[in-house]
Every structure is written in structure tokens, then in C-alpha cells.
Short mmCIF file of C-alpha atoms and ligand atoms in Angstrom, two decimals:
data_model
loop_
_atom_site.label_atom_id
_atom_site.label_comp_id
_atom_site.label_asym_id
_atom_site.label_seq_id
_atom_site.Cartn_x
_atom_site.Cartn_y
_atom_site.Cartn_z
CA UNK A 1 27.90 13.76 -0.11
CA UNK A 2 30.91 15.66 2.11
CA UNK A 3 34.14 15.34 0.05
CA UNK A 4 37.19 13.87 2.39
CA UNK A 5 38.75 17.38 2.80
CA UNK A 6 34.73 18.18 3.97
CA UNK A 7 34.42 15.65 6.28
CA UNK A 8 38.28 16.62 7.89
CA UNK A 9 37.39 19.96 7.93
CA UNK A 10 34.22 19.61 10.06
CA UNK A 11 35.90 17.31 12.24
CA UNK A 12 38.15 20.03 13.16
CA UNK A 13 36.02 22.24 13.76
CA UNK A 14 33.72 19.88 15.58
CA UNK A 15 35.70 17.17 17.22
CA UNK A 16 35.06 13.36 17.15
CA UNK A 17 33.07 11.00 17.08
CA UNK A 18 31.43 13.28 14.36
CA UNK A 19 28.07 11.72 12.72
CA UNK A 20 27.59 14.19 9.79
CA UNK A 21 24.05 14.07 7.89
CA UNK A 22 23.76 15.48 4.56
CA UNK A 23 20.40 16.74 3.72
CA UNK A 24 20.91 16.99 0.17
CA UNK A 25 21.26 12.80 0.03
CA UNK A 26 17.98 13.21 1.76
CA UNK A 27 16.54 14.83 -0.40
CA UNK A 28 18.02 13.43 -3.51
CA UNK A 29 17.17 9.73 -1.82
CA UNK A 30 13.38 11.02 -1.11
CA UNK A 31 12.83 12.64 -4.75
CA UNK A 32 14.19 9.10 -6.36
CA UNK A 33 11.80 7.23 -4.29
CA UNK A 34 9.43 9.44 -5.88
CA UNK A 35 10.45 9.72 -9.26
CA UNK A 36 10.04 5.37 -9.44
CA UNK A 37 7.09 5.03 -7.52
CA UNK A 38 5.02 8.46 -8.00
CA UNK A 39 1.64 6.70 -6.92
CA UNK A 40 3.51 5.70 -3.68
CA UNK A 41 3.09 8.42 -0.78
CA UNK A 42 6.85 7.57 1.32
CA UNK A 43 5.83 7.16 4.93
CA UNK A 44 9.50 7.86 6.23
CA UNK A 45 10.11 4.90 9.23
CA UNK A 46 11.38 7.16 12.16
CA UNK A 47 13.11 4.36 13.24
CA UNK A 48 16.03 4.30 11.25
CA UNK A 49 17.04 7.86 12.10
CA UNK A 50 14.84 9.86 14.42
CA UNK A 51 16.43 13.05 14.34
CA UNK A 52 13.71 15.67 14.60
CA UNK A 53 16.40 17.83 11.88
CA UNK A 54 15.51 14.50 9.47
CA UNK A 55 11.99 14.62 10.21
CA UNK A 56 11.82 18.41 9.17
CA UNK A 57 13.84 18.05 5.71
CA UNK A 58 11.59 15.19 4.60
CA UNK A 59 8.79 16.94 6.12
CA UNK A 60 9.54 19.66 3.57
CA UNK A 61 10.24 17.52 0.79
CA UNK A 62 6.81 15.69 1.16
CA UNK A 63 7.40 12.75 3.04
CA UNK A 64 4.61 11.44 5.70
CA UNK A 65 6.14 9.45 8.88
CA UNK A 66 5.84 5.50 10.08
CA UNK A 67 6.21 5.55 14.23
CA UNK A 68 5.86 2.57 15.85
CA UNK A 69 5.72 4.16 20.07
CA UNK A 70 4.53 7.30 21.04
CA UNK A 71 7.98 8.92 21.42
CA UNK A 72 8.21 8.61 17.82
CA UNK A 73 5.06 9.69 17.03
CA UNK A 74 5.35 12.90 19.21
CA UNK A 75 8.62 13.82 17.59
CA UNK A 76 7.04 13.98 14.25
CA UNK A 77 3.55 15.40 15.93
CA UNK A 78 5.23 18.01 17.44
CA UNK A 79 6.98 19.05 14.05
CA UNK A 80 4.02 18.90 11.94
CA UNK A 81 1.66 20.07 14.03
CA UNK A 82 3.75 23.62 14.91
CA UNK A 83 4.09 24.50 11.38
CA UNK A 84 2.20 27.75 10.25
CA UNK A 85 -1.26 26.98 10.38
CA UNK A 86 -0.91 27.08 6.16
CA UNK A 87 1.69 24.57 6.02
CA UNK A 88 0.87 21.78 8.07
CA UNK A 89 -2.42 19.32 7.61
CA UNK A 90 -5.09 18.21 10.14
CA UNK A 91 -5.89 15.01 8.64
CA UNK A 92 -2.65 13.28 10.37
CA UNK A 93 -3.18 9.85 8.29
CA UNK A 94 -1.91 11.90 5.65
CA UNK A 95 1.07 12.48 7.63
CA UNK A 96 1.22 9.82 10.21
CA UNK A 97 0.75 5.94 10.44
CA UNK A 98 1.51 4.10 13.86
CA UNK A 99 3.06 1.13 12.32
CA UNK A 100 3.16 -1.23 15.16
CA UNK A 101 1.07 -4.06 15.46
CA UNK A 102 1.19 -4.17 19.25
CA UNK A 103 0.58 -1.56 21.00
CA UNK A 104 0.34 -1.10 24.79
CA UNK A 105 -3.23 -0.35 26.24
CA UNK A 106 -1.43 3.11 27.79
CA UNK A 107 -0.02 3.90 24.04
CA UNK A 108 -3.72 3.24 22.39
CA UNK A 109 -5.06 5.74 25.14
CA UNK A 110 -2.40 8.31 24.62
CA UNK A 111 -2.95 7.82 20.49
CA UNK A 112 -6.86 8.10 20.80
CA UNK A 113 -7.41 11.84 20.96
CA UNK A 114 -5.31 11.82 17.50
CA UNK A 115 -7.52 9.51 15.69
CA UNK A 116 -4.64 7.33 14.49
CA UNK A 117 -4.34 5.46 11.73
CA UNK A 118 -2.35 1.59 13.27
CA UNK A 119 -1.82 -1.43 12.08
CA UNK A 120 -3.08 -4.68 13.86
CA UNK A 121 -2.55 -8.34 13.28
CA UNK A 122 -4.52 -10.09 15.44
CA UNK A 123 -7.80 -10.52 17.96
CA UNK A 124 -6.36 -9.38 21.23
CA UNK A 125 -5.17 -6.75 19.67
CA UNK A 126 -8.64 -5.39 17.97
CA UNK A 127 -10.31 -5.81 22.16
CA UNK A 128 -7.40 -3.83 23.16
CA UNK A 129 -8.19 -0.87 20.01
CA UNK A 130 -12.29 -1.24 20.69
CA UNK A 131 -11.92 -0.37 24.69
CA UNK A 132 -8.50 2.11 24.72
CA UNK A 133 -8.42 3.78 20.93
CA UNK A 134 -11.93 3.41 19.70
CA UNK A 135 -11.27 6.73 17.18
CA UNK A 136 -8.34 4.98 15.64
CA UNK A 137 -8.87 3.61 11.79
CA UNK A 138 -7.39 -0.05 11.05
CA UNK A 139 -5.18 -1.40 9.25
CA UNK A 140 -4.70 -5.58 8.85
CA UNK A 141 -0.74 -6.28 9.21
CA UNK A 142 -0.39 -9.43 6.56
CA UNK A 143 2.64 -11.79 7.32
CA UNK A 144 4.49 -12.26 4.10
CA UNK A 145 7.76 -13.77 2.80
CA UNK A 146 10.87 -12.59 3.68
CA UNK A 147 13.52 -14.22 2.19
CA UNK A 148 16.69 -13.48 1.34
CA UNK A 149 16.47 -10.25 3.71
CA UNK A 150 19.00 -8.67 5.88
CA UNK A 151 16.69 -8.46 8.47
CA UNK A 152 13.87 -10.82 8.75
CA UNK A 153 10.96 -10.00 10.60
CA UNK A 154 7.96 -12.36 8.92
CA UNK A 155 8.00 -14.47 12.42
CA UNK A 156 7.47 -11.57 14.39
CA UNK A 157 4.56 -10.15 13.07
CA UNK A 158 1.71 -10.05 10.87
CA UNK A 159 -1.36 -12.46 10.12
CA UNK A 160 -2.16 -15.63 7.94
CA UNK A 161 -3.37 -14.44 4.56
CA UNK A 162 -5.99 -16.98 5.04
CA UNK A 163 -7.01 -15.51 8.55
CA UNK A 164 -7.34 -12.17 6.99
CA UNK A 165 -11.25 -11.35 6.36
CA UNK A 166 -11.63 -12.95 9.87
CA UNK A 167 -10.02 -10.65 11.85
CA UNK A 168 -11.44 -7.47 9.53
CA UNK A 169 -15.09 -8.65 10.23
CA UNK A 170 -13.84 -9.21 13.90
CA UNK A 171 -12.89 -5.67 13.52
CA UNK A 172 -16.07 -4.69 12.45
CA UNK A 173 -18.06 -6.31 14.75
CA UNK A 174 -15.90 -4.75 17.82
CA UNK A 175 -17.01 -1.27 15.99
CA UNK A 176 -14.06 -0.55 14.14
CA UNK A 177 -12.79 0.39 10.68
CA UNK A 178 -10.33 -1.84 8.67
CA UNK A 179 -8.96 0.94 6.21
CA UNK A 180 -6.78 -1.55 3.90
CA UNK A 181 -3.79 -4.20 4.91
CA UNK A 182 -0.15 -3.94 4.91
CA UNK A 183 3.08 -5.65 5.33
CA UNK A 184 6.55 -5.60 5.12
CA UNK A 185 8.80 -7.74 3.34
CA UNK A 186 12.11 -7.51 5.97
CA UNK A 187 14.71 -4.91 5.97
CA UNK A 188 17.33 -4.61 3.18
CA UNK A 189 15.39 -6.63 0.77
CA UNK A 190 17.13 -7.26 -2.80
CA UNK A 191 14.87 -10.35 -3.46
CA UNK A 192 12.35 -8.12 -5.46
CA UNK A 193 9.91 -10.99 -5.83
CA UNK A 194 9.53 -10.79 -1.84
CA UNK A 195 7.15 -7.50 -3.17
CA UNK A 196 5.61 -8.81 -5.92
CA UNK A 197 4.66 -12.18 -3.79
CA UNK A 198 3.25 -9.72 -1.23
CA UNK A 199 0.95 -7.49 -3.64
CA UNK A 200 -0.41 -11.07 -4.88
CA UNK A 201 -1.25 -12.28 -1.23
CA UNK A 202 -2.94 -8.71 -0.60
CA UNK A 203 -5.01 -8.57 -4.20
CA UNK A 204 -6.23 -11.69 -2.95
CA UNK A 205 -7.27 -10.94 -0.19
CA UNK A 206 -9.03 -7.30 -1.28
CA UNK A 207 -10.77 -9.53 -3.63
CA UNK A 208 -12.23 -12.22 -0.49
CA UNK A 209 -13.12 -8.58 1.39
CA UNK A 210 -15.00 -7.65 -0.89
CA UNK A 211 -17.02 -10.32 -1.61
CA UNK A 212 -17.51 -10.67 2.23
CA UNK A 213 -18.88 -7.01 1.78
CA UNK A 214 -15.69 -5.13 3.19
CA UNK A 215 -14.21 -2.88 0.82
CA UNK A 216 -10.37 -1.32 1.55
CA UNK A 217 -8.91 1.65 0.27
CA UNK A 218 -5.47 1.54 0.95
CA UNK A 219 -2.18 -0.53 1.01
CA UNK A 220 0.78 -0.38 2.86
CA UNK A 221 3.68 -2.09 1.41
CA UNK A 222 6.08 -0.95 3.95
CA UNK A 223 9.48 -0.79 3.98
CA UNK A 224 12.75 -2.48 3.02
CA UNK A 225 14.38 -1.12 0.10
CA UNK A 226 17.96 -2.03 -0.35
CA UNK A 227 19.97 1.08 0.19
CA UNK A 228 23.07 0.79 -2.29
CA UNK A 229 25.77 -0.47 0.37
CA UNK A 230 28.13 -2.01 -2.29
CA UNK A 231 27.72 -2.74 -6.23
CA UNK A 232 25.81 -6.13 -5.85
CA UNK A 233 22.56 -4.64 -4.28
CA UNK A 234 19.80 -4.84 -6.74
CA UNK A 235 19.21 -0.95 -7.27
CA UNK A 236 15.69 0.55 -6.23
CA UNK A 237 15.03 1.78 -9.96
CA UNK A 238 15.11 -1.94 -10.58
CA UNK A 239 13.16 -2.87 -7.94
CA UNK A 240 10.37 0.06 -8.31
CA UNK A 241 10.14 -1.34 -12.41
CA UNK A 242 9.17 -4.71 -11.31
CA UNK A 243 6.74 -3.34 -8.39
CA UNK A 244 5.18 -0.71 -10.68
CA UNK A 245 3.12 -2.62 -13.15
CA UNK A 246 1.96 -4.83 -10.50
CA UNK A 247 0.85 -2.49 -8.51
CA UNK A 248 -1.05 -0.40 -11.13
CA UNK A 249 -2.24 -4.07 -12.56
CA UNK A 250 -3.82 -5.58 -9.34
CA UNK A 251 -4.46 -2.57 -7.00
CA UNK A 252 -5.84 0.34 -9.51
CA UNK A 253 -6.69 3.94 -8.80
CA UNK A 254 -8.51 5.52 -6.67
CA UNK A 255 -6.33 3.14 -3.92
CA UNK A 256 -4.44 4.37 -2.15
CA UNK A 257 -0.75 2.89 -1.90
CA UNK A 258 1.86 3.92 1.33
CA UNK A 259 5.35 2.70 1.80
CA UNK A 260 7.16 3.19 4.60
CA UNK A 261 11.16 3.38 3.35
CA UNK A 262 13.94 3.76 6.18
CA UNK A 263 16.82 2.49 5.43
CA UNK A 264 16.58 3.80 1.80
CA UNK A 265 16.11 7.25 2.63
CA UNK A 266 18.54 7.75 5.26
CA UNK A 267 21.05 4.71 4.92
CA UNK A 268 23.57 7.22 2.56
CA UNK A 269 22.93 10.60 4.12
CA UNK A 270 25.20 10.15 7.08
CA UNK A 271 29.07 9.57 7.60
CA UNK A 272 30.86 9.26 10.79
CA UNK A 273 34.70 10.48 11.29
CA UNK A 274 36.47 8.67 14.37
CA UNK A 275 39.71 9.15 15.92
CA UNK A 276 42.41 6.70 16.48
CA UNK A 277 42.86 6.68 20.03
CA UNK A 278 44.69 3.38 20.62
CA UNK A 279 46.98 1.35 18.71
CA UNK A 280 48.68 -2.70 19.55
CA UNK A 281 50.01 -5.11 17.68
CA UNK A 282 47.92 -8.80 17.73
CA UNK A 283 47.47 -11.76 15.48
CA UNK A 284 49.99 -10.44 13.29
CA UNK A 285 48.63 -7.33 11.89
CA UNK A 286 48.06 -3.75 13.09
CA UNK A 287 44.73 -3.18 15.77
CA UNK A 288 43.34 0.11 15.86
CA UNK A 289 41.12 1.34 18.46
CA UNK A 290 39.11 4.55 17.64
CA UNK A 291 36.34 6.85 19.67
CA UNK A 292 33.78 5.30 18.33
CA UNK A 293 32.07 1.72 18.02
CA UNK A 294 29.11 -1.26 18.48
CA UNK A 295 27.66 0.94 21.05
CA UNK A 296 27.56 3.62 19.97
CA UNK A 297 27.18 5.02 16.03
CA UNK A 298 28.25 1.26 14.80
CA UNK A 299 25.57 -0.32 16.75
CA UNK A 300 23.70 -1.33 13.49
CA UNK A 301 26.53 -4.52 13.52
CA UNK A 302 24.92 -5.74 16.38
CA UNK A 303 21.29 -4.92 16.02
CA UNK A 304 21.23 -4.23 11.96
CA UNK A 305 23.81 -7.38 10.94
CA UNK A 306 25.29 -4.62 8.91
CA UNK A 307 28.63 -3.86 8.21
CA UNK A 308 30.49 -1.05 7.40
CA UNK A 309 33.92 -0.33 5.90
CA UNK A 310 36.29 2.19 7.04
CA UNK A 311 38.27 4.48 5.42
CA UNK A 312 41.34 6.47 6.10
CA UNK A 313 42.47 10.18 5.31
CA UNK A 314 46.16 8.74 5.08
CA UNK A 315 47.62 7.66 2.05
CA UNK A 316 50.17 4.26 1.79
CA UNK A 317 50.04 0.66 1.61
CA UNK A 318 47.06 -0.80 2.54
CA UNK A 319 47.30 -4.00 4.93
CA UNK A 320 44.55 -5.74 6.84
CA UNK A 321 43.95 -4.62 10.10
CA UNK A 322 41.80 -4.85 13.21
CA UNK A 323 39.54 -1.96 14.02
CA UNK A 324 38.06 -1.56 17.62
CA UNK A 325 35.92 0.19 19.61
CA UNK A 326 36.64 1.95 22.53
CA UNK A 327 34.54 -0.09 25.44
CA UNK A 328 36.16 -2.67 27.61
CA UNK A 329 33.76 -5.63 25.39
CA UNK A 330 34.99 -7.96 23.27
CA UNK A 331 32.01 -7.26 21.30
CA UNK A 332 32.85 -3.98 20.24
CA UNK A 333 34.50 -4.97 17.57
CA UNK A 334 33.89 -3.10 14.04
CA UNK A 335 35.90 -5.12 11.95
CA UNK A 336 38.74 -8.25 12.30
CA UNK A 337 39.39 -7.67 8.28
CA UNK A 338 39.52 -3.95 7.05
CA UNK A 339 42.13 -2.79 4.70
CA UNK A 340 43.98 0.47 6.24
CA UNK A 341 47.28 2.34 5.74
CA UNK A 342 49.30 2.34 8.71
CA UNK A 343 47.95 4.40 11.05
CA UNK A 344 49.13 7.00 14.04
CA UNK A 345 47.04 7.95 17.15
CA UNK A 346 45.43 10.53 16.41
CA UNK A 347 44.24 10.14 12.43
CA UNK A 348 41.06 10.27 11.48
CA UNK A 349 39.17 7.40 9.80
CA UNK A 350 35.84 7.90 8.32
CA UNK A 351 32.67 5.47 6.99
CA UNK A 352 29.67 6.07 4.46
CA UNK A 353 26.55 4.47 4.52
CA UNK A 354 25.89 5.10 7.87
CA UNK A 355 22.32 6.80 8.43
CA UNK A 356 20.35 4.25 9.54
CA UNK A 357 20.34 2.16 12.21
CA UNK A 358 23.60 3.29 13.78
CA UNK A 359 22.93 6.50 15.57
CA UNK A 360 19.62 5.66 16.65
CA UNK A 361 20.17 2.35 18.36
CA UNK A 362 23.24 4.03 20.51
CA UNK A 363 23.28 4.45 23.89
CA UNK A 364 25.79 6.48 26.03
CA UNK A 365 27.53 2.62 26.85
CA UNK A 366 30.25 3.01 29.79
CA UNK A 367 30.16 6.54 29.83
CA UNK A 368 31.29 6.96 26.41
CA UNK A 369 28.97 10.16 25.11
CA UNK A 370 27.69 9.32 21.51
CA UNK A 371 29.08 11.50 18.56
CA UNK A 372 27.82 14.79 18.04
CA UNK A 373 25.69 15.60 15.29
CA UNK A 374 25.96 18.13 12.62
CA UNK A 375 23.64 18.96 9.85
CA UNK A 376 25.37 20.13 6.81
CA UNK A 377 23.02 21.84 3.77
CA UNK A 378 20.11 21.51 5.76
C1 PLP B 1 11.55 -1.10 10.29
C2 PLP B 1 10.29 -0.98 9.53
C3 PLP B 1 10.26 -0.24 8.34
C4 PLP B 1 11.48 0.37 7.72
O1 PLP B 1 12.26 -0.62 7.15
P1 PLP B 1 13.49 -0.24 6.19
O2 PLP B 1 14.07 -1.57 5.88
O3 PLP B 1 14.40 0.64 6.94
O4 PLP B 1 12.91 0.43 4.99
C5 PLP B 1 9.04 -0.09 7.71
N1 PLP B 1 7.91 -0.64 8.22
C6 PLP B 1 7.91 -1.37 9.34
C7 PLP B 1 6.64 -1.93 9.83
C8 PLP B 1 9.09 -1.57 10.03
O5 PLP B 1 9.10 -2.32 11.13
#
């Protein structure tokens, strides 16, 4: 991670809004996923952070990618894919699962030639696979708890446990191949048991395929580890002892088990250095308004309900202040409660923890450029 007089320094040299990524957390990030979960192959979800520069150090490191539109899945096609002959692998479900359970009928068509592995979750969905991507291998999206996540996505997707064996003969009968199930328990997930409830819905319903004559080789168990925003966050060594056994216990070798981590890997890679460009008086305490904000690199307070704390390069007495982006919205507000020194225009304020889900869901808002990237021990 960039030391302060690192992160000034590159400003400097770079200008602000700065949105630096450091490839050793990457890497460090990726090798304790690893190091907790061996059996589990990391499917890095583009989403969080689809920088093609990511792509490439995880890439390298061993990771395989979840996309979830065929943007994503070109950026990490077109990495893998131009590698050295030596280097890269034809097989791409080693290296690629589409991870969205609905897929346009243009998408499926443009996925076909590839022979995609994708996820599905119900019967329109397997007519729409039979007639546009009849290459592409299956896998059953099962809905499963997601309480007590940051993001909660168990109404949006994925089937009844109970409907499951249904739609994989439905499956088979439209000519396709259910490979295994997956799910995914929400996004920043510290309720471990959210896992653990999941693996027990999925053993049971391996065990139902297979008496139904169906037999699956893999599962997914997606994503949602916590990334370690502040101290209370269960940590992922914690989480991965729990998951471990259970795993071994109810799905055991030769199956195959994928994840697909985000926020995890990428969450503490990145900081962002902003300028204070603005500076009033309201409400009784100091408002600062810097080059950067909700639309742009802070975007994940809006569309991630995170939040992220700022910090200052200035030393003093810390009071609680307002900090602002620089749009004409109300909304783009980063925080009404942040404790700061007293700032000038012009100093430089910085925040961690901000990898995923911040640069990737900006857009260029009222002409406002997003901040430049730089890749530092890439
Ligand atoms: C968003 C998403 C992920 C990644 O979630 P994280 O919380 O960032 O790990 C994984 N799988 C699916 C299907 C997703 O939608």
C-alpha cells in the first residue's frame, strides 16, 4: 500500500483526481484467497474493477474471470486469448464464466462461437440458450439467503432450491448440459453462515440430481467476501475456516469448486487523492468541496451503499466537517460527518479502500473527466 508521502508524490507528478492501484495488494489479496481456500479456483468478478491492467496482474497470478455482458467478457478474452500461444489456455471455462443469469438473445449469439460456460435460473432462459447458444455448458443459478449483506441481491436472481432438478431436466430435454449450480450470497457478506446455509441447499440438491440420474461436477459459490473496510468485518481467514470443512465434508473431490471474489480482491488495492477546490462555511462547521465525488470515483455510495473515510495530508485539530463533490447535485455528497484538519484550497485529501465499485460505476457526470489512473508495481 502507497505510503502518504507516495500517494503526494504521484499526485504531483500526476495531477488530481488520482485513482492509484497497487498491484502488490492484488496480488497479496489473490494469494490469501488462495492460501484459505486452495481447492477454490478465484473467478475474479470484472465488475468490481474492470481495468484490463487488473485483469492482466490476476491473470498472471492465476486468477480465472466472472463477466456478466460481453464487454466484460471481451476485455478479459482479448487478454487471455493474445498471450503467447504457451501461456494462455483454450479451454476458456478454465478461465472464463459468464455469470449472468439473463442474458440477451444478441449476447447468447455473440457468446456461442466461445462455447461458454453461463449461469441460468430459469425456463425462458434455457429456450433462449437451446435456439441462440446451443454450444454453451449450464450452470443452475440457486437463490439463497442473503442476510445481513451490504448488498442484497437474493430477490433478483436465482431459482427455488425446490425447483432445481426441474429446470436441469428441462435443460436436458432442450439439449443442453447442466455442468453444476451456483449462487451468491450478496456482496460484502460477514454473516458467514449465509455460505454454509448455501453449500447445504446445493448438497441437497446434488444429492436429488443424482438420484434423478443427473450428475454435476462443479459449484460456484460466487462472490461476496467482506473486504476489511474497518476492524468489525469478520476477516476472510475466518470466514474460509468455517467454509472449508464444509465444503470438503459435503462436496468431495474430484468436484470442482469456483468462487467468484470482487470486492475482496480489489476493494484495498486502490486509493484516490482529491483536491480541495472549494471551501464555505454551513451548519456550523467547515464544507469542503474537492475534484472528485458520487459520480465519479465515490460512486460506490450511491450504487455500493458504501462509505468511505477521508483523510488529510495536513496535520492539526481535527473537527467534523462536510465533504462535497464537485457537481451542481445535492447528491454528491461524500460525507456530512468526516473528521478533518482545517483545510486550504488546494490540499490534498486522500481515501483507502477504494478498488471496487467506485471507478467502475463512474461516468464523465457534467463534464467532469473521471480521475486518471496509474498503476504503481505492476
Ligand atoms: C457482483 C457479483 C460477484 C462479486 O461480488 P463481490 O461481493 O464483489 O465479491 C460475484 N458473483 C456474482 C454473480 C455477482 O453478481
Amino acid at each position: 500500500m502507497p505510503t502518504k508521502s507516495q500517494l503526494k508524490q504521484l499526485a504531483d507528478q500526476h495531477g488530481t483526481p488520482l485513482f492509484i492501484v497497487d498491484h502488490d495488494v492484488i496480488r497479496r489479496n489473490y494469494a490469501e484467497f488462495k492460501r484459505h481456500l486452495p481447492r477454490v479456483q478465484a473467478y475474479y468478478a470484472v465488475k468490481a474493477n474492470p481495468d484490463p491492467a487488473i485483469v492482466g496482474t490476476l491473470y498472471a497470478a492465476g486468477a480465472s474471470f466472472d463477466v456478466a455482458s460481453m464487454p466484460e467478457f471481451m476485455i478479459v478474452y482479448e487478454y487471455v486469448w493474445q498471450l503467447p500461444e504457451k501461456e494462455r489456455q483454450d479451454w476458456i471455462w478454465d478461465k472464463i464464466i459468464y455469470a449472468n443469469p439473463i442474458k440477451s438473445n444478441e449476447t447468447l449469439a455473440d457468446l456461442d462461437p466461445y462455447k461458454p460456460l453461463v449461469t441460468y435460473d430459469n425456463y425462458e432462459e434455457i429456450r433462449k440458450i437451446a435456439r441462440h447458444a446451443p454450444h454453451a455448458g449450464l450452470a443452475l443459478r440457486i437463490r439463497v439467503p442473503n442476510t445481513g449483506a451490504m448488498v442484497e441481491l437474493s430477490s433478483k436472481f436465482g431459482a427455488h432450491s425446490g425447483e432445481a432438478v426441474a429446470l436441469i431436466e428441462a435443460a436436458h430435454d432442450a439439449g443442453l448440459v447442466v455442468e453444476g449450480l451456483s449462487f451468491h450470497v450478496g456482496s460484502q457478506t460477514t454473516n458467514v453462515e449465509n455460505y454454509v446455509q448455501a453449500l447445504q441447499l446445493c448438497a441437497g440438491v446434488f444429492a436429488e440430481a443424482k438420484s434423478r440420474g443427473f450428475t454435476l461436477k462443479l459449484l460456484d459459490i460466487g462472490g461476496g467476501f467482506p473486504a476489511p473496510y474497518h476492524d468489525g468485518v469478520t476477516p476472510f481467514r475466518k470466514l474460509a475456516a468455517r467454509i472449508r470443512p464444509e465444503i470438503d465434508r459435503l462436496f468431495p473431490r474430484p468436484l470442482e469448486i469456483l468462487a467468484e471474489p470482487g470486492r475482496f480482491l480489489i476493494a484495498t488495492a486502490a486509493t484516490l487523492v482529491a483536491e480541495v477546490i472549494g471551501k464555505a462555511h454551513r451548519d456550523g462547521k467547515p464544507c469542503y468541496y474537492i475534484n472528485d465525488g458520487v459520480y465519479h470515483t465515490f460512486s460506490g455510495i450511491v450504487f455500493d451503499h458504501c462509505c468511505y473515510h477521508l483523510e488529510a495530508f495536513r496535520r492539526g485539530p481535527r473537527q467534523i466537517s462536510a465533504v462535497f463533490g464537485p457537481t451542481c447535485d445535492a447528491l454528491d455528497t461524500i460525507s456530512l460527518a468526516e473528521e478533518l484538519p482545517e483545510l486550504r484550497l488546494g490540499d490534498l485529501v486522500y481515501s483507502r479502500n477504494i478498488g471496487a465499485y467506485s471507478h467502475a460505476s463512474a461516468t464523465s457526470f457534467n463534464g467532469f473527466p473521471p480521475a486518471k489512473v496509474v498503476h504503481i508495481n505492476q
